[in-house]
Structures are given as C-alpha cells and as structure tokens.
Amino acid sequence: MEFVSPEGLRLDGRRPMEMRQIRGEIGAVAKADGSAFFEMGNTKVIAAVYGPREVENRSQQISDQALVRCEYTMANFSTGDRMRKPKGDRRSTEISLVIRQTMEACILTHLMPRSQIDIFVQVLQADGGTRSACINAATLALADAGIPMRDLVTSCSAGYLNSTPLLDLNYVEDSAGGPDVTVGILPKLDKVTLLQMDAKLPMDIFENVMQLAIEGCKAIANYIREVLLENTKQLEYRRGP
Amino acid sequence: MRGFQLSLNQTQKLRLQRALEQLESLSSKSNSNASVAVADTIPVNYEDGVLKGHGTLDLDGEVVATLCGVVERVNKLVYIRTLRARYKPETGDIIVGRVTEIAPKRWRLDINFSQDAVLMLSSMNLPDGIQRRRTAVDELNMRSIFEENDIVCAEVRGFQHDGSLHLQARSQKYGKLERGQVLTISPYLVKRRKQHLHYLEEFGVDLILGCNGFIWVGEHVEAKGILIEDQTDKAEQLNTKSSSSTFMSLEEQERTYTSLETRQNICRIANAVRVLANLGFSVTVEVIKETVNLSSSLNLDIHEMLGSEFYVLVAEGEATRKSMFTKKKG
C-alpha cells in the first residue's frame, strides 16, 4: 500500500514531517486535583490526577517518597468496532506501566513522602499514538494539580514507511506494520525518558526517525507551555491581589 | 472553564467576557508578568546571589520553576506561589477537616494535605480549660467526642519530627461542627487573615473559612460548650441512643432543630461561596456577604443563584469592586 503519494502527501493529506493538529485544555474533571484533555488529530484522551494524598494501602507506603500509580483505559466507544474489553488486559497494563514510569521520572517524588499520586488516563477516541497523547495529557494534568516536576514530559511518535520517515502516525499508518518509534523527552533537560520501537530499523535510519520524533516532542512542549502559562495567568488575575 | 458548564446566551457571554477582561487589565496594571509554567527559567540577578525557595530547582546555575504559579521575591529569596494545588499547612492555621479514622489516642483527619493530619486526644482540652488526664476510660470514649466522618475545626500545631502533621483544639471555639454544610474549594482562594471564624449575626450563621479550602457554613452555636461534655453523660446517651435509635427524644429533637430561615440562609451563603469559587475569585467574608446581599436584593431564589445570570452579575460586581479599590488606592 502506498502511504506517501508521489506528490509527497500522506493518506490524511499531511506532509511526512507534519504533525496532526494538537489541542490541550485544562480542567476537564471537576472533582480531580488536576485534569486535562488532550487531542492529537482524532486521538482524544482525558487525564485526571488525584493527590498527593494519603496512601490507601499502608503496606505500599514509601517513607521517603511518593507512590505514583497510573491507570490507562480505553473507552468502549473509542475504536471503530465497539468492543467490550476486559479491564486489565495485557495492552493496557503495559501502557499503564509505561506512562507510570515516564511520569515518575519527572515528578519530584521526594518532596511528598508517604503519599500517593494517582493518574487516570482514558482514551475517548483512538486514532494511533494514544500512548503519546496520554503522556501529554498526564503532563498537563500533573502541572494543573500543582505537583512539582523536574520538567515537562512530552511524547510523540514517528514511523518509517515507503522509505520515508513519518511524524505522528495515525491509525492506518500505525497498523501498516512498519516500525513505530514512540519517544518521550524532557525538553528543558534535553533527556529521553521513553523510547519504544517494535520492529527493526537500520542504525542510521533509526537515528533520523528518532530525531524527527524529538522535534515533534519539542513542538508539543512549546504548545503545552503556552497552555499552562495562559491558565496560570487566568487563575491569578481572577483571584486578584 | 473549570468545574461547571454555563449555558450563557449571547449577551451574557459578552458581559462575562467584558467583566473578565476588565479584571485582567486591572491585574496587569498592578502586577508585572510574573507567572511561570513548569520548566521556565526564572530571571534572577546573580550579583547578589539568590536563595532558592519552594517550587524552584537549580539547573546548571539557572533557577528553574518546578510548578506553575507566580514568582515571589523577598530580598534574596525567590520562590513560587502556587495557585491550584493541595493545601500547604503553616503552624497556627485554622482548618476544617473530616475524621477518617480513629487510632489509639488520636484521630486522623482529611484536610486536603498530602497526608492525613493527626489530632491527639491530649491536644484537646476539657471544657473548663483543664489539661486532659490520660486515662484508659478517656481513650475508650473517644468516639463520643468525634466519630468517623465528623467535621472538625482545629488549628495546625506543626510538623512532628517524623514528618507527620499534628493539630490541636485547645479552645472552646474549636471542635465538632454540626448542622450545616461543608464546601470544598481550592485553598489558594482563601487568604490567611486574622479572623477565620465568623459569626454573621444578620443570618444567624457561623462561617469558618478554613485555610485548607474547607469552608463551613452552619447554624450559629452559642459558645461551643458542647465540645466535650461530661464523659459519663455522653456514654449514657450513647446507650440510650442505641436502644431507641429510631425515636429521638423530644429534648433531643429540640436541640437539633434548625429553623427554616436559618437553613435557607445557610444554603444562600453556601451557594454564594460556590459561585465565587467556580469563578475563581478569592473568597472572603466581605465578598460573600456582598454576594448574598446581591442575591437577596434581586429576589433570587436560592437555586437561581447557580444559574448563569447570577454568575455574570457576580463577575461584573467583582470587576467594579476591584476597579473602585484600585482607584481608591491610586
């Protein structure tokens, strides 16, 4: 199948190095300490953060840092065919773990000893790159909850199809079976916290693809920063002196 | 907008927008752009050296924010005042909390902090101000003072060396809160002041603005002597209660009766707090009173206070109030 037309356009009309439209919104869940909605093209996710709060299960309490938990779920209506998935299937367990580890790397857990932070992410509409979208939503939600972080974490995926590196794969491109590199970075510290690929790629091409994904991450980081700053300003001027 | 979805019509939308814009212009006049997001570099003058306070981190000699908020500078100290976050206790704060658990010699309270706070039995005084003697009977009767899910008003005593947060209730004014409602708002909307316990005489209502964002609105209690009644008396009461739990004694009914007017006042004040908190305006007694008076002068029903029109009116009122204030100042 042809994923890049001779004119250099992808199936949804993007250029190979073009990202889908992104949109982030803070404050989607009223009762949560922090919450956010994040959209990458047709992929839509919602994230809610509760905590830092008292540890529910005393045996899990850590005396010098916070316990971070994460739960990833997909809404039944998120995919093309409506499927009733059992809770805790292998895929969502794996993604929960990935998100937890990525977020834990940036949260300053030592500042909140003997407490727990719960991150819930739910996919409302899946169109490829849910992992990245969830991480971006979780970052926004954590910042909204006022949880101290080393840096923002942003994530973006990139692939390699028809011997062209493609940024931010959608579902059709994702299911083509080509390599799919998901990268999560700390933009300020310039460090990688997440790198996943489930195929083989030659070294030099992999470097190109990864670099492309990193560029995507940086663009998302700029956007997220703007959203957060705008939100902070609003809260501040409303509160008044 | 957070927490609520208003169905505004076109004019209401415009009016709300205009009021908010007015507020924005007012604050930008007085306050230079000191807002930061996570991972922003905070510009500092390196010549005199800086002390890095809360919410900052050192990164290759740069001061970097770890939170979203407003940069505050006090002499050499640079720190970030957060907006939306959990409560951060300071010694002496008056707080409202909910009892989550009874442990040996102590209650655990949920106070919207990263861990539960501890109220020791020995940190409570007897009604006549006498230090409590530690007896086994006392411990067994703890449930007659506070039970699980009771709302309690107390003061922050401080952090213990093991990192746990301790509370105290050594005065008549602290203790169990009954016959009213508790509202949870974001703690940054409550400013620390001299007075947090208010008696609104015109409504016959007690208002407690807990520093932790728990707001209590309840019927006025005359000198809270009910704090700790005689232990044996309570124990007896408990026994009788369990034997005839379905029927309240006439005396008890009278004691727990709240007049309709007071109940309406409670709801009106509570709704005023809800509106203010949803709009993100800081919550003080004066503003609450003003909002309540506005609603009653407009002859609005209690439930109508949560309608979109009232939100717009409150926003406009806040804008004019703030502009008046800045004019007076300048």
mmCIF file of C-alpha atoms in Angstrom, chain A residues 26-30 32-35 50-54 58 108 112-116 143-152 188-189 225 228-229 231-233 235-241, chain B residues 1-3 20 23-24 27 31 35-41 57 59 62 64 66-70 81 83-86 101 108 113-116 162-164 188-189 191 279-282 322:
data_model
loop_
_atom_site.group_PDB
_atom_site.id
_atom_site.type_symbol
_atom_site.label_atom_id
_atom_site.label_comp_id
_atom_site.label_asym_id
_atom_site.label_seq_id
_atom_site.Cartn_x
_atom_site.Cartn_y
_atom_site.Cartn_z
ATOM 1 C CA ILE A 26 -7.020 22.189 31.460
ATOM 2 C CA GLY A 27 -9.773 21.407 33.920
ATOM 3 C CA ALA A 28 -11.863 18.661 32.376
ATOM 4 C CA VAL A 29 -12.769 16.790 35.563
ATOM 5 C CA ALA A 30 -14.328 18.885 38.316
ATOM 6 C CA ALA A 32 -9.947 15.869 40.468
ATOM 7 C CA ASP A 33 -6.950 17.741 41.849
ATOM 8 C CA GLY A 34 -5.733 18.208 38.314
ATOM 9 C CA SER A 35 -7.186 17.244 34.980
ATOM 10 C CA TYR A 50 -5.626 12.761 42.328
ATOM 11 C CA GLY A 51 -3.152 13.542 45.025
ATOM 12 C CA PRO A 52 -0.700 13.756 46.606
ATOM 13 C CA ARG A 53 -2.968 12.101 49.158
ATOM 14 C CA GLU A 54 -2.795 9.573 51.976
ATOM 15 C CA ARG A 58 -0.469 1.161 54.107
ATOM 16 C CA LEU A 108 9.875 15.255 42.350
ATOM 17 C CA MET A 112 5.899 14.359 49.067
ATOM 18 C CA PRO A 113 6.904 11.480 51.318
ATOM 19 C CA ARG A 114 4.347 8.915 52.450
ATOM 20 C CA SER A 115 1.705 9.966 49.974
ATOM 21 C CA GLN A 116 0.367 8.680 46.709
ATOM 22 C CA ALA A 143 1.009 20.557 36.278
ATOM 23 C CA ASP A 144 -2.590 21.589 36.929
ATOM 24 C CA ALA A 145 -2.606 19.622 40.176
ATOM 25 C CA GLY A 146 0.381 21.666 41.347
ATOM 26 C CA ILE A 147 2.687 18.682 41.637
ATOM 27 C CA PRO A 148 6.353 19.699 41.449
ATOM 28 C CA MET A 149 8.117 18.348 38.380
ATOM 29 C CA ARG A 150 11.679 18.437 37.146
ATOM 30 C CA ASP A 151 10.469 19.232 33.670
ATOM 31 C CA LEU A 152 7.511 18.778 31.383
ATOM 32 C CA LYS A 188 14.461 21.511 29.104
ATOM 33 C CA LEU A 189 16.923 18.928 30.352
ATOM 34 C CA ARG A 225 3.881 25.507 27.981
ATOM 35 C CA LEU A 228 -0.133 26.231 31.167
ATOM 36 C CA LEU A 229 1.037 29.817 31.216
ATOM 37 C CA ASN A 231 -4.113 29.045 32.565
ATOM 38 C CA THR A 232 -1.859 30.344 35.354
ATOM 39 C CA LYS A 233 -2.382 33.936 34.286
ATOM 40 C CA LEU A 235 -6.231 31.998 37.691
ATOM 41 C CA GLU A 236 -4.023 34.767 39.003
ATOM 42 C CA TYR A 237 -5.911 37.728 37.599
ATOM 43 C CA ARG A 238 -9.228 36.294 38.652
ATOM 44 C CA ARG A 239 -8.050 35.798 42.188
ATOM 45 C CA GLY A 240 -6.821 39.353 42.244
ATOM 46 C CA PRO A 241 -4.343 40.973 44.605
ATOM 47 C CA MET B 1 -13.947 26.933 32.405
ATOM 48 C CA ARG B 2 -13.369 24.608 35.293
ATOM 49 C CA GLY B 3 -15.929 22.764 37.285
ATOM 50 C CA LEU B 20 -13.173 39.218 32.980
ATOM 51 C CA LEU B 23 -10.263 42.191 35.763
ATOM 52 C CA GLU B 24 -7.358 41.153 33.583
ATOM 53 C CA SER B 27 -4.256 42.984 37.469
ATOM 54 C CA ASN B 31 1.342 43.110 38.547
ATOM 55 C CA SER B 35 3.588 33.991 36.012
ATOM 56 C CA VAL B 36 5.646 30.935 35.187
ATOM 57 C CA ALA B 37 4.914 27.436 33.952
ATOM 58 C CA VAL B 38 6.812 24.247 34.750
ATOM 59 C CA ALA B 39 10.410 24.284 33.489
ATOM 60 C CA ASP B 40 10.540 28.017 32.827
ATOM 61 C CA THR B 41 13.740 29.803 33.718
ATOM 62 C CA LEU B 57 15.291 23.958 41.185
ATOM 63 C CA LEU B 59 19.840 23.583 36.750
ATOM 64 C CA GLU B 62 19.862 28.653 36.294
ATOM 65 C CA VAL B 64 14.099 26.773 37.032
ATOM 66 C CA THR B 66 9.045 23.158 39.041
ATOM 67 C CA LEU B 67 5.497 24.414 39.411
ATOM 68 C CA CYS B 68 3.043 26.683 37.686
ATOM 69 C CA GLY B 69 2.445 29.833 39.638
ATOM 70 C CA VAL B 70 3.598 33.327 40.403
ATOM 71 C CA ARG B 81 3.446 30.798 44.986
ATOM 72 C CA LEU B 83 -2.289 28.599 42.561
ATOM 73 C CA ARG B 84 -4.151 25.338 42.153
ATOM 74 C CA ALA B 85 -2.517 22.850 44.476
ATOM 75 C CA ARG B 86 -3.203 20.914 47.615
ATOM 76 C CA GLU B 101 -10.044 7.130 61.187
ATOM 77 C CA ARG B 108 -6.837 11.075 61.682
ATOM 78 C CA PHE B 113 -2.973 17.803 52.511
ATOM 79 C CA SER B 114 -0.701 15.155 51.016
ATOM 80 C CA GLN B 115 -1.200 13.047 54.136
ATOM 81 C CA ASP B 116 -3.808 12.819 56.835
ATOM 82 C CA ASP B 162 8.736 12.136 61.972
ATOM 83 C CA GLY B 163 7.133 14.335 59.330
ATOM 84 C CA SER B 164 3.522 13.885 60.382
ATOM 85 C CA TYR B 188 -5.461 29.349 47.099
ATOM 86 C CA LEU B 189 -8.796 31.183 47.136
ATOM 87 C CA LYS B 191 -6.314 34.141 52.182
ATOM 88 C CA LEU B 279 -15.486 31.824 39.014
ATOM 89 C CA GLY B 280 -12.073 31.643 40.675
ATOM 90 C CA PHE B 281 -12.482 34.782 42.782
ATOM 91 C CA SER B 282 -10.898 34.897 46.192
ATOM 92 C CA LYS B 322 -11.790 45.838 42.157
#
